[in-house]
Tab-separated table of C-alpha atoms in Angstrom:
chain	number	residue	atom	x	y	z
A	30	SER	CA	-143.201	156.316	-15.580
A	31	GLN	CA	-139.478	156.192	-15.163
A	32	GLN	CA	-137.833	154.477	-18.055
A	33	GLY	CA	-134.206	154.987	-17.203
A	34	GLU	CA	-132.237	152.610	-15.091
A	35	GLU	CA	-128.841	153.701	-13.907
A	36	ASP	CA	-125.983	151.824	-12.392
A	37	PRO	CA	-124.281	151.926	-10.138
A	38	GLN	CA	-126.676	153.588	-7.719
A	39	ALA	CA	-123.712	154.836	-5.741
A	40	LEU	CA	-120.069	155.231	-6.603
A	41	SER	CA	-117.182	156.289	-4.379
A	42	ILE	CA	-113.756	157.005	-5.848
A	43	GLN	CA	-110.576	158.886	-5.081
A	44	GLU	CA	-109.782	162.220	-6.631
A	45	GLY	CA	-107.999	161.765	-9.930
A	46	GLU	CA	-109.713	158.501	-10.784
A	47	ASN	CA	-112.224	158.106	-13.565
A	48	ALA	CA	-115.920	157.581	-12.886
A	49	THR	CA	-118.225	155.687	-15.214
A	50	MET	CA	-121.996	155.682	-14.927
A	51	ASN	CA	-124.387	153.721	-17.071
A	52	CYS	CA	-127.951	154.335	-18.116
A	53	SER	CA	-130.399	152.013	-19.826
A	54	TYR	CA	-133.785	152.891	-21.246
A	55	LYS	CA	-136.730	151.052	-22.683
A	56	THR	CA	-138.206	152.872	-25.657
A	57	SER	CA	-136.744	154.517	-28.728
A	58	ILE	CA	-135.512	158.036	-28.165
A	59	ASN	CA	-134.854	161.277	-29.958
A	60	ASN	CA	-132.001	162.233	-27.670
A	61	LEU	CA	-130.514	161.465	-24.275
A	62	GLN	CA	-129.216	164.001	-21.817
A	63	TRP	CA	-127.096	163.887	-18.700
A	64	TYR	CA	-127.605	166.180	-15.731
A	65	ARG	CA	-125.828	166.822	-12.461
A	66	GLN	CA	-127.563	167.698	-9.226
A	67	ASN	CA	-125.799	168.829	-6.127
A	68	SER	CA	-127.560	167.938	-2.907
A	69	GLY	CA	-130.814	169.848	-2.528
A	70	ARG	CA	-130.207	171.956	-5.606
A	71	GLY	CA	-131.508	172.243	-9.136
A	72	LEU	CA	-130.216	170.423	-12.160
A	73	VAL	CA	-127.260	171.401	-14.291
A	74	HIS	CA	-127.305	170.267	-17.908
A	75	LEU	CA	-124.091	168.476	-18.819
A	76	ILE	CA	-124.446	167.100	-22.296
A	77	LEU	CA	-126.997	166.075	-24.914
A	78	ILE	CA	-126.428	163.269	-27.374
A	79	ARG	CA	-128.748	162.709	-30.280
A	80	SER	CA	-130.006	159.318	-31.354
A	81	ASN	CA	-127.827	159.352	-34.464
A	82	GLU	CA	-124.674	160.093	-32.494
A	83	ARG	CA	-122.507	157.482	-30.829
A	84	GLU	CA	-120.093	159.519	-28.779
A	85	LYS	CA	-119.743	163.049	-27.554
A	86	HIS	CA	-117.151	164.902	-25.524
A	87	SER	CA	-117.290	167.996	-23.380
A	88	GLY	CA	-114.232	168.832	-21.326
A	89	ARG	CA	-113.644	165.943	-18.924
A	90	LEU	CA	-116.946	164.348	-19.877
A	91	ARG	CA	-117.400	161.617	-22.437
A	92	VAL	CA	-120.812	160.242	-23.283
A	93	THR	CA	-121.551	157.227	-25.427
A	94	LEU	CA	-124.863	156.064	-26.800
A	95	ASP	CA	-125.726	152.600	-28.075
A	96	THR	CA	-129.256	152.692	-29.444
A	97	SER	CA	-129.181	148.980	-30.287
A	98	LYS	CA	-128.661	148.189	-26.622
A	99	LYS	CA	-130.686	151.177	-25.458
A	100	SER	CA	-127.907	152.286	-23.187
A	101	SER	CA	-125.624	155.212	-22.550
A	102	SER	CA	-122.595	155.820	-20.408
A	103	LEU	CA	-121.101	158.917	-18.843
A	104	LEU	CA	-117.388	158.961	-18.138
A	105	ILE	CA	-115.850	161.653	-15.975
A	106	THR	CA	-112.085	161.642	-16.264
A	107	ALA	CA	-109.623	162.883	-13.661
A	108	SER	CA	-112.382	163.390	-11.123
A	109	ARG	CA	-112.311	166.182	-8.580
A	110	ALA	CA	-113.926	166.532	-5.184
A	111	ALA	CA	-116.212	169.145	-6.745
A	112	ASP	CA	-117.660	166.443	-9.007
A	113	THR	CA	-119.383	164.957	-5.965
A	114	ALA	CA	-123.081	165.023	-6.878
A	115	SER	CA	-125.919	162.924	-8.225
A	116	TYR	CA	-125.936	162.293	-11.945
A	117	PHE	CA	-129.083	161.584	-13.934
A	118	CYS	CA	-129.693	160.510	-17.473
A	119	ALA	CA	-132.884	161.700	-19.107
A	120	THR	CA	-134.457	160.605	-22.354
A	121	ASP	CA	-136.700	162.463	-24.744
A	122	ALA	CA	-138.656	160.143	-26.981
A	123	SER	CA	-140.499	162.664	-29.082
A	124	ASN	CA	-138.468	165.882	-29.087
A	125	THR	CA	-141.250	167.512	-27.100
A	126	GLY	CA	-138.995	168.323	-24.208
A	127	LYS	CA	-140.720	165.845	-21.916
A	128	LEU	CA	-137.851	164.172	-20.141
A	129	ILE	CA	-137.984	160.831	-18.430
A	130	PHE	CA	-135.267	160.600	-15.824
A	131	GLY	CA	-133.276	157.631	-14.677
A	132	GLN	CA	-132.895	156.770	-11.035
A	133	GLY	CA	-129.540	158.480	-10.808
A	134	THR	CA	-126.050	157.654	-9.627
A	135	THR	CA	-124.671	159.269	-6.502
A	136	LEU	CA	-120.991	159.968	-6.981
A	137	GLN	CA	-118.645	160.723	-4.125
A	138	VAL	CA	-115.129	161.842	-4.955
A	139	LYS	CA	-112.831	161.699	-1.976
A	140	PRO	CA	-110.030	164.273	-1.810
B	10	GLY	CA	-126.850	182.024	-20.348
B	11	ALA	CA	-130.518	181.227	-19.911
B	12	VAL	CA	-131.723	181.487	-16.340
B	13	VAL	CA	-134.827	180.048	-14.754
B	14	SER	CA	-135.861	181.183	-11.313
B	15	GLN	CA	-138.305	179.719	-8.837
B	16	HIS	CA	-140.025	181.415	-5.985
B	17	PRO	CA	-140.110	180.670	-3.167
B	18	SER	CA	-137.012	178.543	-2.732
B	19	TRP	CA	-138.586	176.896	0.279
B	20	VAL	CA	-141.934	177.025	2.029
B	21	ILE	CA	-143.402	175.499	5.147
B	22	CYS	CA	-147.163	175.438	5.482
B	23	LYS	CA	-149.907	173.880	7.529
B	24	SER	CA	-151.927	170.963	6.265
B	25	GLY	CA	-154.959	172.119	4.304
B	26	THR	CA	-153.480	175.329	2.979
B	27	SER	CA	-152.643	176.079	-0.637
B	28	VAL	CA	-149.191	176.977	-1.845
B	29	LYS	CA	-148.250	178.725	-5.073
B	30	ILE	CA	-144.856	178.210	-6.682
B	31	GLU	CA	-143.659	180.465	-9.487
B	32	CYS	CA	-141.329	179.521	-12.308
B	33	ARG	CA	-139.869	182.318	-14.411
B	34	SER	CA	-137.614	182.357	-17.432
B	35	LEU	CA	-135.560	185.485	-16.861
B	36	ASP	CA	-133.906	186.177	-20.187
B	37	PHE	CA	-135.768	184.109	-22.734
B	38	GLN	CA	-139.272	183.212	-23.763
B	39	ALA	CA	-140.588	179.765	-22.987
B	40	THR	CA	-143.673	178.471	-24.722
B	41	THR	CA	-143.379	175.281	-22.720
B	42	MET	CA	-142.488	174.704	-19.108
B	43	PHE	CA	-142.368	171.448	-17.230
B	44	TRP	CA	-143.027	170.676	-13.602
B	45	TYR	CA	-141.240	167.858	-11.807
B	46	ARG	CA	-141.425	166.484	-8.304
B	47	GLN	CA	-138.534	164.857	-6.491
B	48	PHE	CA	-138.803	162.948	-3.236
B	49	PRO	CA	-135.717	162.555	-1.039
B	50	LYS	CA	-133.017	160.387	-2.568
B	51	GLN	CA	-135.195	159.705	-5.599
B	52	SER	CA	-135.238	160.811	-9.179
B	53	LEU	CA	-137.349	163.491	-10.806
B	54	MET	CA	-140.864	162.579	-11.822
B	55	LEU	CA	-142.557	164.617	-14.525
B	56	MET	CA	-145.855	165.956	-13.253
B	57	ALA	CA	-147.142	168.093	-16.075
B	58	THR	CA	-146.366	170.059	-19.179
B	59	SER	CA	-147.366	173.700	-19.087
B	60	ASN	CA	-148.057	175.425	-22.384
B	61	GLU	CA	-148.503	179.163	-22.651
B	62	GLY	CA	-152.087	180.069	-23.355
B	63	SER	CA	-153.518	176.578	-23.064
B	64	LYS	CA	-154.360	173.975	-20.484
B	65	ALA	CA	-151.596	171.980	-18.912
B	66	THR	CA	-151.099	168.334	-19.768
B	67	TYR	CA	-150.784	166.107	-16.729
B	68	GLU	CA	-148.947	162.843	-16.465
B	69	GLN	CA	-150.793	159.730	-15.450
B	70	GLY	CA	-151.500	159.609	-11.754
B	71	VAL	CA	-151.125	163.349	-11.181
B	72	GLU	CA	-154.318	164.994	-9.949
B	73	LYS	CA	-154.982	168.086	-12.020
B	74	ASP	CA	-157.412	169.487	-9.446
B	75	LYS	CA	-154.781	169.238	-6.751
B	76	PHE	CA	-151.867	170.615	-8.741
B	77	LEU	CA	-153.166	173.644	-10.597
B	78	ILE	CA	-150.916	174.960	-13.323
B	79	ASN	CA	-151.216	178.321	-15.007
B	80	HIS	CA	-148.950	179.502	-17.802
B	81	ALA	CA	-150.202	183.012	-18.349
B	82	SER	CA	-147.218	184.453	-20.166
B	83	LEU	CA	-144.153	183.349	-22.088
B	84	THR	CA	-141.993	183.848	-19.015
B	85	LEU	CA	-144.131	182.658	-16.128
B	86	SER	CA	-145.750	179.417	-15.060
B	87	THR	CA	-147.245	178.796	-11.650
B	88	LEU	CA	-147.946	175.586	-9.798
B	89	THR	CA	-150.481	175.732	-6.978
B	90	VAL	CA	-150.629	172.823	-4.584
B	91	THR	CA	-154.161	172.987	-3.265
B	92	SER	CA	-155.140	171.720	0.181
B	93	ALA	CA	-151.623	170.512	0.778
B	94	HIS	CA	-151.024	167.491	2.995
B	95	PRO	CA	-147.817	166.070	4.474
B	96	GLU	CA	-147.498	163.577	1.626
B	97	ASP	CA	-147.178	166.526	-0.765
B	98	SER	CA	-143.939	167.508	0.926
B	99	SER	CA	-141.346	167.314	-1.799
B	100	PHE	CA	-138.866	169.200	-3.934
B	101	TYR	CA	-140.630	170.785	-6.900
B	102	ILE	CA	-138.521	171.711	-9.913
B	103	CYS	CA	-139.549	173.462	-13.080
B	104	SER	CA	-137.830	173.658	-16.416
B	105	ALA	CA	-138.396	175.994	-19.326
B	106	ARG	CA	-137.934	175.128	-22.967
B	107	VAL	CA	-136.555	177.811	-25.231
B	108	ALA	CA	-139.136	178.874	-27.792
B	109	GLY	CA	-137.847	177.880	-31.204
B	110	GLY	CA	-134.784	176.369	-29.603
B	111	TYR	CA	-132.519	173.796	-31.158
B	112	TYR	CA	-133.563	170.350	-30.111
B	113	ASN	CA	-134.470	170.312	-26.454
B	114	GLU	CA	-132.758	173.325	-25.052
B	115	GLN	CA	-134.358	173.619	-21.678
B	116	PHE	CA	-133.155	175.005	-18.442
B	117	PHE	CA	-134.030	174.012	-14.915
B	118	GLY	CA	-134.942	176.189	-11.999
B	119	PRO	CA	-133.232	175.795	-8.623
B	120	GLY	CA	-136.241	174.051	-7.110
B	121	THR	CA	-138.713	174.767	-4.321
B	122	ARG	CA	-138.733	172.669	-1.199
B	123	LEU	CA	-142.239	172.296	0.182
B	124	THR	CA	-142.779	171.033	3.708
B	125	VAL	CA	-146.342	170.475	4.840
B	126	LEU	CA	-146.812	170.118	8.584
């Protein structure tokens, strides 16, 4: 079953603006991961944050994790048209590699 | 970097036929591979966990006799959709977990789009 809920479902911004996506989950986790998927393509791993971490950065990406609220956010700063894609959070509850994906946020960055 | 390939990238078949999809880890060994299904504009749903040398573990609601999984080597897992019907049309994606990897290092294939007429 899907345990991740993401909002917004769709987001449209202008190039240069920041984009924030949120993910909530239901059970305790070992880690949470964010992925990007361009239309009709496979997934690209963006970042993994462990349950004992609160914030992580990678380039223009910033991920936060609040285990007390069972939520995470992905911030993309200074967005580019090439960031247009769907973004999914995925949780691993048992470190087995079995990922439960959220519903995803479709991001459109207008040039 | 670790690369996972899938073959074919797309397939169109007639209702009632069986279709085999291959998932290969090209430059690393994967004791575990995962198969996901994604319907249009939806998220990925885990179908099964494929372990090298043992039977696959299926998620609830996934018919193991319809979706046959074989993980014969550390670099290859296959998913066979038997007696495919139009409702099986979907995007099938595999991922491979690095054997002995740190945390959950896993890499996704590019997906296979199945269309059943």
